[in-house]
Amino acid sequence: NSAISKEGLKGFYGVEGGRISIKNACLSEGINKIRTQARAAAAAGSDARMGGCSLPVVINSGSGNQGITITMPIVVFAHYFEVDHELLLRGLALANLISVHQKKYIGSLSAYCGATSAATAAACGIAYIYLTSKGEREKRYSIICDTITNSIETLGGMVCDGAKSSCAAKISIAVENALMALQLSMEGKVFKPGEGMTMEEPEDTISAVGRMARVGMKSTDVEILNIMLGN
């Protein structure tokens, strides 16, 4: 995934979402610069993949774009935090599992864009490696729960209309959204039960958003196909 991300930054693939984002990183400093680099790294991998690059990727839930979206923000932040390789792998493992868990409710075929669930999982992996490296293990569970709630309650419902170059732009936005969700969580802010689909427990919120994606967006999926087929 790192290799295809680098290729996306070097080459001229798709809409060049990653290459354009990395230019903005040069104008930022500190953590904001790393956030932009994380968005760029994820988007660039998708740019390359959707643009015909033949390099292999590590998938999640059957999707290469989702695999890239989970991987690259964690890799970027792990380097920034200077964590060891084992902690990086643990963060990646956690993030991949969280993404799969969300997909359990969403289902295998939905008009719900998987970049949201993947980016949400990536932010959880970043929270895990950061808090672990700082010795704040007792905070990990609550921060991760709140990050999931904040992220999927913000961008959940972005539509998937097939694999193509705009996926990279959606990934960039999804990563930014997830990192904002993490920042809010770190500052003790989380959406409250009763606000939209936010439930008392994060597991119930995941289930509610998944139901919306699986059941509520079923007709959306059919309509998108009809539009694409000219019906």
Short mmCIF file of C-alpha atoms in Angstrom, two decimals:
data_model
loop_
_atom_site.label_atom_id
_atom_site.label_comp_id
_atom_site.label_asym_id
_atom_site.label_seq_id
_atom_site.Cartn_x
_atom_site.Cartn_y
_atom_site.Cartn_z
CA ASN A 1 0.00 0.00 0.00
CA SER A 2 2.93 2.35 0.72
CA ALA A 3 4.36 1.54 -2.71
CA ILE A 4 1.17 2.37 -4.61
CA SER A 5 0.73 5.54 -2.53
CA LYS A 6 4.23 6.69 -3.55
CA GLU A 7 3.42 5.88 -7.17
CA GLY A 8 0.26 7.99 -6.93
CA LEU A 9 2.32 10.92 -5.67
CA LYS A 10 4.88 10.56 -8.48
CA GLY A 11 2.60 9.78 -11.40
CA PHE A 12 -0.26 11.58 -13.07
CA TYR A 13 -3.22 9.37 -12.23
CA GLY A 14 -6.90 10.23 -12.18
CA VAL A 15 -7.77 13.64 -10.74
CA GLU A 16 -4.47 13.69 -8.80
CA GLY A 17 -6.19 14.18 -5.47
CA GLY A 18 -3.12 13.03 -3.58
CA ARG A 19 -0.63 15.14 -5.55
CA ILE A 20 -2.76 18.25 -5.12
CA SER A 21 -3.22 17.61 -1.39
CA ILE A 22 0.51 17.19 -0.82
CA LYS A 23 1.13 20.66 -2.24
CA ASN A 24 -1.03 22.08 0.54
CA ALA A 25 1.03 20.20 3.11
CA CYS A 26 3.99 22.40 2.25
CA LEU A 27 1.99 25.41 3.42
CA SER A 28 1.13 23.91 6.81
CA GLU A 29 3.15 23.16 9.91
CA GLY A 30 3.07 20.68 12.78
CA ILE A 31 0.11 18.36 13.20
CA ASN A 32 -1.89 20.13 10.47
CA LYS A 33 0.87 19.29 8.02
CA ILE A 34 0.74 15.62 9.06
CA ARG A 35 -3.05 15.58 8.68
CA THR A 36 -2.72 16.86 5.14
CA GLN A 37 0.00 14.33 4.40
CA ALA A 38 -2.22 11.53 5.71
CA ARG A 39 -5.04 12.62 3.40
CA ALA A 40 -2.65 12.88 0.48
CA ALA A 41 -1.08 9.46 1.08
CA ALA A 42 -4.46 7.73 1.15
CA ALA A 43 -5.83 9.63 -1.85
CA ALA A 44 -2.67 9.08 -3.90
CA GLY A 45 -2.91 5.31 -3.52
CA SER A 46 -6.44 5.45 -4.89
CA ASP A 47 -5.39 7.83 -7.67
CA ALA A 48 -2.87 5.24 -8.83
CA ARG A 49 -5.17 2.27 -8.43
CA MET A 50 -8.13 3.87 -10.19
CA GLY A 51 -5.78 5.24 -12.86
CA GLY A 52 -4.60 1.81 -13.97
CA CYS A 53 -1.47 1.24 -11.87
CA SER A 54 -0.78 -2.52 -11.68
CA LEU A 55 0.89 -2.53 -8.25
CA PRO A 56 -0.85 -4.84 -5.74
CA VAL A 57 -2.66 -3.56 -2.66
CA VAL A 58 -3.72 -5.02 0.69
CA ILE A 59 -7.52 -4.96 0.75
CA ASN A 60 -10.15 -4.65 3.45
CA SER A 61 -13.67 -6.00 3.06
CA GLY A 62 -12.90 -6.89 -0.54
CA SER A 63 -11.89 -3.34 -1.43
CA GLY A 64 -8.43 -2.10 -2.38
CA ASN A 65 -9.45 1.53 -1.88
CA GLN A 66 -10.65 0.75 1.63
CA GLY A 67 -7.41 -1.09 2.37
CA ILE A 68 -5.37 1.91 1.27
CA THR A 69 -7.61 4.30 3.23
CA ILE A 70 -7.06 2.32 6.42
CA THR A 71 -3.34 1.82 5.95
CA MET A 72 -1.81 5.08 4.83
CA PRO A 73 -3.02 7.56 7.49
CA ILE A 74 -1.80 5.19 10.21
CA VAL A 75 1.57 4.75 8.50
CA VAL A 76 2.00 8.53 8.16
CA PHE A 77 1.10 9.22 11.80
CA ALA A 78 3.18 6.29 13.08
CA HIS A 79 6.24 7.80 11.44
CA TYR A 80 5.38 11.21 12.89
CA PHE A 81 4.93 9.79 16.40
CA GLU A 82 8.10 7.68 15.92
CA VAL A 83 6.46 4.53 17.28
CA ASP A 84 8.07 1.11 16.90
CA HIS A 85 7.08 -1.33 14.18
CA GLU A 86 5.12 -3.62 16.48
CA LEU A 87 2.90 -0.78 17.65
CA LEU A 88 2.33 0.24 14.03
CA LEU A 89 1.23 -3.32 13.22
CA ARG A 90 -1.08 -3.41 16.24
CA GLY A 91 -2.67 -0.14 15.14
CA LEU A 92 -3.17 -1.49 11.62
CA ALA A 93 -4.66 -4.73 12.93
CA LEU A 94 -7.10 -2.86 15.17
CA ALA A 95 -8.14 -0.53 12.37
CA ASN A 96 -8.75 -3.36 9.91
CA LEU A 97 -10.92 -5.17 12.45
CA ILE A 98 -12.95 -2.03 13.22
CA SER A 99 -13.57 -1.48 9.53
CA VAL A 100 -14.70 -5.10 9.05
CA HIS A 101 -16.96 -4.75 12.08
CA GLN A 102 -18.72 -1.76 10.54
CA LYS A 103 -19.11 -3.60 7.24
CA LYS A 104 -20.89 -6.42 9.08
CA TYR A 105 -23.85 -4.07 9.50
CA ILE A 106 -23.51 -2.29 6.16
CA GLY A 107 -23.47 -5.49 4.12
CA SER A 108 -21.50 -6.57 1.08
CA LEU A 109 -23.42 -4.45 -1.43
CA SER A 110 -24.60 -0.96 -0.59
CA ALA A 111 -24.66 2.55 -1.99
CA TYR A 112 -22.82 3.58 1.20
CA CYS A 113 -19.27 4.68 0.35
CA GLY A 114 -16.79 2.46 2.18
CA ALA A 115 -14.27 5.29 2.43
CA THR A 116 -16.21 6.53 5.47
CA SER A 117 -15.97 3.28 7.43
CA ALA A 118 -12.35 2.76 6.36
CA ALA A 119 -11.24 6.28 7.29
CA THR A 120 -13.08 6.01 10.60
CA ALA A 121 -11.15 2.85 11.33
CA ALA A 122 -7.87 4.55 10.39
CA ALA A 123 -8.53 7.34 12.89
CA CYS A 124 -9.13 4.69 15.55
CA GLY A 125 -5.79 3.10 14.71
CA ILE A 126 -4.10 6.48 15.02
CA ALA A 127 -5.73 7.02 18.41
CA TYR A 128 -4.53 3.60 19.53
CA ILE A 129 -0.89 4.10 18.60
CA TYR A 130 -0.77 7.64 19.96
CA LEU A 131 -2.33 6.89 23.35
CA THR A 132 -0.33 3.70 23.71
CA SER A 133 2.93 5.51 22.96
CA LYS A 134 2.04 8.14 25.57
CA GLY A 135 1.24 5.53 28.21
CA GLU A 136 -2.43 6.56 28.31
CA ARG A 137 -3.89 3.12 27.70
CA GLU A 138 -6.88 3.72 29.95
CA LYS A 139 -8.17 6.38 27.53
CA ARG A 140 -8.00 4.25 24.40
CA TYR A 141 -11.41 2.60 24.54
CA SER A 142 -13.44 5.75 25.20
CA ILE A 143 -11.53 7.84 22.66
CA ILE A 144 -11.94 5.18 19.98
CA CYS A 145 -15.66 4.80 20.73
CA ASP A 146 -16.21 8.54 20.52
CA THR A 147 -14.14 8.79 17.32
CA ILE A 148 -16.34 6.19 15.64
CA THR A 149 -19.51 8.01 16.71
CA ASN A 150 -18.24 11.42 15.62
CA SER A 151 -17.01 10.16 12.26
CA ILE A 152 -19.88 8.03 11.03
CA GLU A 153 -22.46 10.49 12.32
CA THR A 154 -20.82 13.21 10.22
CA LEU A 155 -20.05 11.62 6.85
CA GLY A 156 -22.03 8.38 7.00
CA GLY A 157 -24.22 8.21 3.90
CA MET A 158 -21.77 9.46 1.27
CA VAL A 159 -22.79 7.49 -1.79
CA CYS A 160 -20.80 4.98 -3.80
CA ASP A 161 -21.38 5.22 -7.53
CA GLY A 162 -18.71 2.78 -8.63
CA ALA A 163 -14.93 2.57 -8.66
CA LYS A 164 -13.40 5.48 -10.57
CA SER A 165 -11.09 8.48 -10.18
CA SER A 166 -13.39 10.43 -7.84
CA CYS A 167 -12.88 7.73 -5.20
CA ALA A 168 -9.57 9.42 -4.35
CA ALA A 169 -11.31 12.71 -3.61
CA LYS A 170 -13.89 10.93 -1.46
CA ILE A 171 -11.10 9.20 0.43
CA SER A 172 -9.36 12.51 1.08
CA ILE A 173 -12.55 14.01 2.51
CA ALA A 174 -13.29 10.87 4.53
CA VAL A 175 -9.83 10.91 6.12
CA GLU A 176 -10.13 14.59 7.00
CA ASN A 177 -13.55 13.94 8.51
CA ALA A 178 -12.24 11.02 10.58
CA LEU A 179 -9.26 13.03 11.84
CA MET A 180 -11.60 15.84 12.83
CA ALA A 181 -13.70 13.24 14.66
CA LEU A 182 -10.60 12.05 16.50
CA GLN A 183 -9.61 15.60 17.41
CA LEU A 184 -13.06 16.25 18.82
CA SER A 185 -12.85 13.04 20.84
CA MET A 186 -9.44 13.95 22.24
CA GLU A 187 -10.98 17.21 23.43
CA GLY A 188 -13.83 15.36 25.13
CA LYS A 189 -16.46 16.19 22.57
CA VAL A 190 -18.84 13.59 21.13
CA PHE A 191 -22.32 13.66 19.60
CA LYS A 192 -25.00 12.89 22.16
CA PRO A 193 -27.66 10.15 22.05
CA GLY A 194 -30.74 11.37 20.22
CA GLU A 195 -28.76 13.58 17.86
CA GLY A 196 -29.58 12.01 14.53
CA MET A 197 -28.76 8.31 14.61
CA THR A 198 -26.48 8.59 17.65
CA MET A 199 -27.47 5.97 20.20
CA GLU A 200 -26.61 5.41 23.87
CA GLU A 201 -23.81 2.98 23.01
CA PRO A 202 -21.33 3.24 20.12
CA GLU A 203 -22.15 -0.33 19.08
CA ASP A 204 -25.78 0.66 18.64
CA THR A 205 -24.73 3.72 16.64
CA ILE A 206 -22.67 1.53 14.32
CA SER A 207 -25.67 -0.77 13.94
CA ALA A 208 -28.03 2.14 13.23
CA VAL A 209 -25.80 3.64 10.56
CA GLY A 210 -25.30 0.17 9.11
CA ARG A 211 -29.04 -0.34 8.91
CA MET A 212 -29.42 2.97 7.12
CA ALA A 213 -26.73 1.86 4.65
CA ARG A 214 -28.02 -1.69 4.17
CA VAL A 215 -31.79 -1.10 4.17
CA GLY A 216 -32.34 2.62 3.68
CA MET A 217 -29.85 2.97 0.83
CA LYS A 218 -30.93 -0.19 -1.00
CA SER A 219 -33.16 1.79 -3.32
CA THR A 220 -30.40 4.37 -3.73
CA ASP A 221 -28.10 1.65 -5.06
CA VAL A 222 -30.73 0.55 -7.59
CA GLU A 223 -31.37 4.12 -8.69
CA ILE A 224 -27.65 4.84 -9.16
CA LEU A 225 -27.38 1.78 -11.40
CA ASN A 226 -30.42 2.89 -13.39
CA ILE A 227 -28.90 6.34 -13.88
CA MET A 228 -25.54 4.88 -14.97
CA LEU A 229 -27.33 2.53 -17.42
CA GLY A 230 -29.39 5.40 -18.80
CA ASN A 231 -32.69 3.91 -17.70
#
